[in-house]
Amino acid sequence: MEPSDEVLCERVARRDEDAFDLLVGRYQQRAWRLAWSFLRDAEEARDVTQEAFVRVYRAAASFDGRARFSTWFYRILVNLCLEHRRRRRWWSLRTPADGSSNGTPPIEDHPAPASHPLEGLEREQMMRRLWAAVQTLSPQQRAVVCLTLEDVPTPEIAAVLGCAEATVRVHLHRALLALRDRVTP
Amino acid sequence: MRGPHPEAELVAWLRGELPPAERQRVAAHLDACGECRRTHEAFAAILADLRGAGAPPLDAARWRAGLRARVAGAARPWWRAPRTWAVAAAAAAIALVLALPFGLPWLEPAAPRDLAAVEEVVLGRRLPLLRQLPVVERLELLENLELIAQLDTAAPDGAAGER
């Protein structure tokens, strides 16, 4: 039988490298997708996901097992993503936009890779508008949307963000309304 | 009858998180209410689009190598980390460069503490000006003589400048 995430985390606390490799294998792709939808920048997503696992490695002994490992891990990752975004925002406020970017948000410079390369230009533009709109959501709304895209259940999102389930649903509802209003021509 | 719009339940319904009774009520409402149906369809389409965009493929080998290096760095005590010393050296170099315009305290004589000594130092720094003192006095005198010569023609309250 496969050991649970929580058991693996206990073993990581005892510096079991195999257990750490197993945990990394289980969460690597999920973490990558979440960080990518949050940051929309491959280099930053790579940095943030690695840092999240480093923190797991360092702090595994402090994981008390009362929450699920996934909740703990997502909380670390989401906090790192939010921190990264804050830093990026601070930096963008201090570096004037040059002529090339023309004041557009960074998302415009990093279009989402199309899942179907033959999709039309119109759809690509719509997707750019959509992700640009996601960029403008509040940190909580953005976190809820990104975790929803990873199919994290509402009770777990609430535990990650430290709020009530009803609050998570309100965030998602408002976020989707805002996205609809921005994307609809 | 349609009943009130199930705004609060719409997201839960969309995620399949409603209990059966609630689910039936929302489904019945969506059948009857075009506005809520359009909102629900828009929400579902947005989530599907965002999911469909996907993340670029991760170079797992490179990512793992980077993680291993970082974990190895994290496992090492901070005083043995080469980065710590590099950061300390960089900070010292920056501090030195920033301090240069203000002078380095150990390269200059200590500042005198009593008032007389301070005045001495100030006067000492103005020595080139003091050497020109007779010239300065003479210039002031000439200036006064000029003013005296113009007294007859000068208008009161600085209006002379306007003429």
Coordinates of C-alpha atoms in Angstrom, one line a residue:
Chain A
M1 CA 0.0 0.0 0.0
E2 CA 1.2 3.5 -0.9
P3 CA 2.1 5.6 2.2
S4 CA -0.1 8.6 2.7
D5 CA 1.3 12.2 2.2
E6 CA 1.2 12.7 5.9
V7 CA 3.3 9.6 6.6
L8 CA 5.8 10.7 3.9
C9 CA 6.0 14.1 5.5
E10 CA 6.8 12.5 8.9
R11 CA 9.6 10.6 7.2
V12 CA 10.8 13.8 5.5
A13 CA 11.1 15.3 9.0
R14 CA 13.6 12.5 9.8
R15 CA 15.5 13.5 6.6
D16 CA 14.3 10.5 4.5
E17 CA 15.3 11.5 1.0
D18 CA 13.2 8.8 -0.7
A19 CA 10.1 10.0 1.1
F20 CA 10.9 13.5 0.0
D21 CA 11.3 12.4 -3.6
L22 CA 7.9 10.6 -3.5
L23 CA 6.2 13.7 -2.1
V24 CA 7.8 15.8 -4.8
G25 CA 6.7 13.4 -7.4
R26 CA 3.1 13.5 -6.2
Y27 CA 2.8 17.3 -6.0
Q28 CA 5.3 18.5 -8.6
Q29 CA 2.8 18.9 -11.5
R30 CA 0.0 20.2 -9.4
A31 CA 2.3 22.8 -7.9
W32 CA 3.6 23.8 -11.3
R33 CA 0.1 24.2 -12.7
L34 CA -1.1 26.2 -9.7
A35 CA 2.0 28.5 -9.7
W36 CA 1.7 29.0 -13.5
S37 CA -1.9 30.0 -13.3
F38 CA -1.1 32.4 -10.5
L39 CA 2.0 34.0 -11.9
R40 CA 1.8 33.3 -15.7
D41 CA 5.6 33.4 -15.8
A42 CA 7.6 30.1 -16.2
E43 CA 10.7 31.4 -14.5
E44 CA 8.8 32.7 -11.5
A45 CA 6.6 29.6 -11.3
R46 CA 9.7 27.4 -11.3
D47 CA 11.3 29.4 -8.6
V48 CA 8.2 29.5 -6.4
T49 CA 7.5 25.7 -6.7
Q50 CA 11.0 24.8 -5.8
E51 CA 10.9 27.2 -2.9
A52 CA 7.7 25.6 -1.7
F53 CA 9.3 22.2 -1.6
V54 CA 12.4 23.6 0.1
R55 CA 10.1 25.0 2.8
V56 CA 8.4 21.6 3.2
Y57 CA 11.8 20.0 3.6
R58 CA 12.9 22.5 6.2
A59 CA 9.7 22.6 8.1
A60 CA 8.4 19.0 7.8
A61 CA 9.0 18.5 11.6
S62 CA 6.6 21.3 12.3
F63 CA 3.8 19.7 10.4
D64 CA 1.6 18.3 13.2
G65 CA -0.7 16.3 11.0
R66 CA -3.9 18.0 12.2
A67 CA -4.6 19.3 8.7
R68 CA -4.0 17.4 5.5
F69 CA -0.6 17.6 4.0
S70 CA -2.1 18.9 0.8
T71 CA -3.7 21.8 2.7
W72 CA -0.4 22.7 4.3
F73 CA 1.5 22.5 1.1
Y74 CA -1.1 24.6 -0.9
R75 CA -1.0 27.2 1.9
I76 CA 2.8 27.4 1.6
L77 CA 2.6 27.6 -2.2
V78 CA -0.3 30.1 -2.4
N79 CA 1.5 32.4 0.2
L80 CA 4.7 32.3 -1.9
C81 CA 2.7 33.1 -5.1
L82 CA 1.0 36.1 -3.4
E83 CA 4.4 37.3 -2.0
H84 CA 5.9 37.0 -5.5
R85 CA 3.0 39.0 -7.0
R86 CA 3.3 41.7 -4.3
R87 CA 7.0 42.0 -5.1
R88 CA 6.4 42.1 -8.8
R89 CA 3.7 44.8 -8.3
W90 CA 6.1 46.8 -6.1
W91 CA 8.8 46.5 -8.8
S92 CA 6.4 47.4 -11.6
L93 CA 5.3 50.5 -9.7
R94 CA 9.0 51.6 -9.5
T95 CA 10.0 50.8 -13.0
P96 CA 8.3 53.1 -15.5
A97 CA 6.7 51.2 -18.4
D98 CA 8.9 51.7 -21.5
G99 CA 7.5 52.1 -25.0
S100 CA 7.5 48.4 -25.8
S101 CA 5.2 47.4 -23.0
N102 CA 3.1 50.5 -23.4
G103 CA 1.8 50.1 -19.8
T104 CA 0.1 46.8 -20.5
P105 CA 0.1 44.2 -17.7
P106 CA 2.9 41.6 -18.0
I107 CA 0.3 38.9 -18.8
E108 CA 0.0 40.5 -22.3
D109 CA 3.6 39.6 -22.9
H110 CA 3.1 36.0 -21.9
P111 CA 0.1 34.6 -23.8
A112 CA -1.2 31.3 -22.6
P113 CA 0.0 28.4 -24.8
A114 CA -3.0 27.4 -27.0
S115 CA -4.0 23.8 -26.4
H116 CA -5.2 23.7 -30.0
P117 CA -2.6 25.5 -32.2
L118 CA -5.1 26.0 -35.0
E119 CA -7.6 27.9 -32.9
G120 CA -8.3 31.3 -34.4
L121 CA -6.8 34.7 -33.5
E122 CA -10.1 35.8 -32.0
R123 CA -10.0 33.0 -29.5
E124 CA -6.4 33.7 -28.7
Q125 CA -7.3 37.4 -28.1
M126 CA -10.2 36.3 -25.9
M127 CA -7.9 34.1 -23.9
R128 CA -5.4 37.0 -23.4
R129 CA -8.2 39.2 -22.2
L130 CA -9.4 36.5 -19.9
W131 CA -6.0 35.9 -18.3
A132 CA -5.4 39.7 -18.2
A133 CA -8.7 40.0 -16.3
V134 CA -7.6 37.2 -13.9
Q135 CA -4.5 39.3 -13.1
T136 CA -6.8 42.2 -12.0
L137 CA -8.7 40.1 -9.4
S138 CA -8.0 40.6 -5.7
P139 CA -5.4 38.2 -4.2
Q140 CA -8.1 36.1 -2.5
Q141 CA -10.3 35.9 -5.6
R142 CA -7.3 34.9 -7.7
A143 CA -6.2 32.3 -5.1
V144 CA -9.8 30.8 -5.1
V145 CA -9.9 30.8 -8.9
C146 CA -6.5 29.1 -9.3
L147 CA -7.2 26.5 -6.6
T148 CA -10.6 25.8 -8.2
L149 CA -8.9 25.2 -11.5
E150 CA -6.9 22.5 -9.7
D151 CA -10.1 21.0 -8.5
V152 CA -9.3 21.6 -4.9
P153 CA -12.6 21.2 -3.0
T154 CA -14.2 24.2 -1.4
P155 CA -13.6 23.1 2.2
E156 CA -9.9 22.6 1.5
I157 CA -9.6 26.0 -0.2
A158 CA -11.2 27.5 2.9
A159 CA -8.6 25.7 5.1
V160 CA -5.8 26.9 2.8
L161 CA -7.0 30.6 2.9
G162 CA -8.1 30.4 6.5
C163 CA -11.7 31.5 5.9
A164 CA -15.2 30.1 5.8
E165 CA -16.5 28.0 3.0
A166 CA -19.2 30.5 2.3
T167 CA -16.5 33.2 1.9
V168 CA -14.7 31.0 -0.6
R169 CA -17.9 30.7 -2.7
V170 CA -18.5 34.5 -2.5
H171 CA -15.0 35.1 -3.7
L172 CA -15.5 32.6 -6.6
H173 CA -18.9 34.1 -7.5
R174 CA -17.5 37.6 -7.5
A175 CA -14.4 36.6 -9.4
L176 CA -16.5 34.9 -12.1
L177 CA -18.8 37.8 -12.4
A178 CA -15.9 40.2 -12.8
L179 CA -14.3 37.9 -15.4
R180 CA -17.5 37.6 -17.4
D181 CA -18.0 41.4 -17.4
R182 CA -14.4 42.0 -18.6
V183 CA -14.4 39.3 -21.3
T184 CA -17.9 39.7 -22.7
P185 CA -17.7 42.2 -25.6
Chain B
M1 CA -42.8 29.3 -9.9
R2 CA -39.1 30.1 -10.3
G3 CA -38.4 31.5 -6.7
P4 CA -35.5 33.7 -5.8
H5 CA -32.3 33.7 -7.9
P6 CA -30.0 31.1 -6.3
E7 CA -26.9 33.4 -6.5
A8 CA -25.3 32.0 -3.4
E9 CA -25.8 28.4 -4.6
L10 CA -24.8 28.9 -8.2
V11 CA -21.1 28.4 -7.6
A12 CA -21.7 25.4 -5.3
W13 CA -24.0 23.9 -8.0
L14 CA -21.4 24.5 -10.6
R15 CA -18.8 22.6 -8.6
G16 CA -21.1 19.8 -7.7
E17 CA -21.0 20.6 -4.0
L18 CA -24.8 20.9 -3.3
P19 CA -26.8 18.3 -1.5
P20 CA -29.4 16.5 -3.7
A21 CA -32.4 18.5 -2.5
E22 CA -30.7 21.8 -3.2
R23 CA -29.3 20.6 -6.5
Q24 CA -32.8 19.8 -7.7
R25 CA -34.1 23.2 -6.6
V26 CA -31.3 25.1 -8.5
A27 CA -31.7 22.9 -11.6
A28 CA -35.4 23.7 -11.6
H29 CA -34.7 27.3 -11.3
L30 CA -32.1 27.3 -14.1
D31 CA -34.7 25.6 -16.4
A32 CA -37.1 28.4 -15.8
C33 CA -34.8 31.5 -15.4
G34 CA -33.0 32.5 -18.5
E35 CA -30.9 35.1 -16.7
C36 CA -29.5 32.6 -14.2
R37 CA -29.0 30.1 -17.0
R38 CA -26.9 32.5 -19.0
T39 CA -24.9 33.4 -15.9
H40 CA -24.3 29.7 -15.1
E41 CA -23.3 29.0 -18.7
A42 CA -20.9 32.0 -18.7
F43 CA -19.3 30.8 -15.4
A44 CA -18.9 27.2 -16.7
A45 CA -17.4 28.5 -20.0
I46 CA -14.9 30.7 -18.1
L47 CA -13.7 27.9 -15.9
A48 CA -13.4 25.5 -18.9
D49 CA -11.4 28.1 -20.9
L50 CA -9.0 28.8 -18.0
R51 CA -8.6 25.0 -17.5
G52 CA -8.2 24.4 -21.2
A53 CA -5.3 26.9 -21.5
G54 CA -3.1 24.7 -19.3
A55 CA 0.4 25.3 -18.2
P56 CA 3.4 25.0 -20.5
P57 CA 5.2 21.6 -20.1
L58 CA 7.7 21.6 -17.2
D59 CA 11.3 20.5 -17.8
A60 CA 11.1 18.1 -15.0
A61 CA 14.8 17.1 -15.0
R62 CA 16.0 20.7 -14.9
W63 CA 13.4 21.5 -12.2
R64 CA 14.5 18.5 -10.1
A65 CA 18.2 19.4 -10.4
G66 CA 17.4 22.9 -9.3
L67 CA 15.4 21.6 -6.4
R68 CA 18.1 19.2 -5.3
A69 CA 20.6 22.1 -5.3
R70 CA 18.3 24.3 -3.2
V71 CA 17.5 21.5 -0.7
A72 CA 21.2 20.8 -0.4
G73 CA 21.7 24.5 0.4
A74 CA 18.9 24.5 2.9
A75 CA 20.3 21.4 4.7
R76 CA 23.7 23.1 5.1
P77 CA 24.1 25.3 8.2
W78 CA 23.9 29.0 7.3
W79 CA 27.5 29.8 8.2
R80 CA 28.7 27.2 5.8
A81 CA 26.7 28.4 2.9
P82 CA 28.8 30.1 0.3
R83 CA 26.0 32.5 -0.5
T84 CA 26.0 33.8 3.1
W85 CA 29.6 34.9 2.7
A86 CA 29.0 36.3 -0.8
V87 CA 26.1 38.3 0.5
A88 CA 28.1 39.6 3.5
A89 CA 31.0 40.6 1.2
A90 CA 28.7 42.3 -1.2
A91 CA 27.0 44.2 1.7
A92 CA 30.4 45.3 3.0
A93 CA 31.5 46.5 -0.4
I94 CA 28.3 48.5 -0.9
A95 CA 28.6 50.0 2.5
L96 CA 32.2 51.1 1.7
V97 CA 31.2 52.6 -1.6
L98 CA 28.3 54.5 0.0
A99 CA 30.5 55.8 2.8
L100 CA 33.3 57.1 0.5
P101 CA 31.6 60.4 -0.5
F102 CA 31.2 61.2 3.2
G103 CA 34.8 60.4 4.0
L104 CA 36.1 57.6 6.1
P105 CA 36.2 58.3 9.9
W106 CA 39.5 56.6 10.5
L107 CA 41.2 58.6 7.7
E108 CA 40.3 62.0 9.0
P109 CA 41.3 63.7 12.3
A110 CA 38.6 63.5 15.0
A111 CA 36.2 66.5 15.0
P112 CA 37.0 69.0 17.8
R113 CA 34.3 69.1 20.5
D114 CA 34.5 72.6 22.1
L115 CA 33.0 75.6 20.4
A116 CA 36.2 77.6 20.1
A117 CA 37.9 74.7 18.4
V118 CA 34.9 74.4 16.0
E119 CA 35.2 78.0 15.1
E120 CA 38.9 77.6 14.5
V121 CA 38.2 74.8 12.1
V122 CA 35.5 76.7 10.3
L123 CA 37.8 79.8 9.9
G124 CA 40.6 77.6 8.8
R125 CA 38.5 76.2 6.0
R126 CA 37.6 79.8 4.9
L127 CA 41.3 80.9 4.9
P128 CA 41.5 81.6 1.2
L129 CA 38.5 84.0 1.5
L130 CA 40.0 85.7 4.6
R131 CA 43.2 86.3 2.6
Q132 CA 41.1 88.5 0.3
L133 CA 39.6 90.5 3.1
P134 CA 41.1 93.9 2.1
V135 CA 39.7 93.5 -1.4
V136 CA 36.3 92.5 -0.1
E137 CA 36.2 95.5 2.2
R138 CA 37.2 97.8 -0.6
L139 CA 34.5 96.4 -2.8
E140 CA 31.9 97.0 -0.1
L141 CA 33.2 100.6 0.2
L142 CA 32.9 101.2 -3.5
E143 CA 29.5 99.8 -3.5
N144 CA 28.5 102.2 -0.7
L145 CA 30.0 105.2 -2.6
E146 CA 28.0 104.3 -5.7
L147 CA 24.9 104.2 -3.7
I148 CA 25.6 107.5 -2.2
A149 CA 26.3 109.0 -5.6
Q150 CA 22.9 107.9 -6.8
L151 CA 20.9 109.1 -3.8
D152 CA 19.7 112.2 -5.6
T153 CA 18.3 110.3 -8.5
A154 CA 17.1 107.1 -6.7
A155 CA 13.4 106.8 -6.3
P156 CA 12.0 105.7 -2.9
D157 CA 11.2 102.0 -2.1
G158 CA 13.2 100.4 -4.8
A159 CA 11.3 101.9 -7.7
A160 CA 14.6 102.8 -9.3
G161 CA 14.9 99.4 -10.8
E162 CA 11.8 100.0 -12.9
R163 CA 13.2 103.0 -14.6

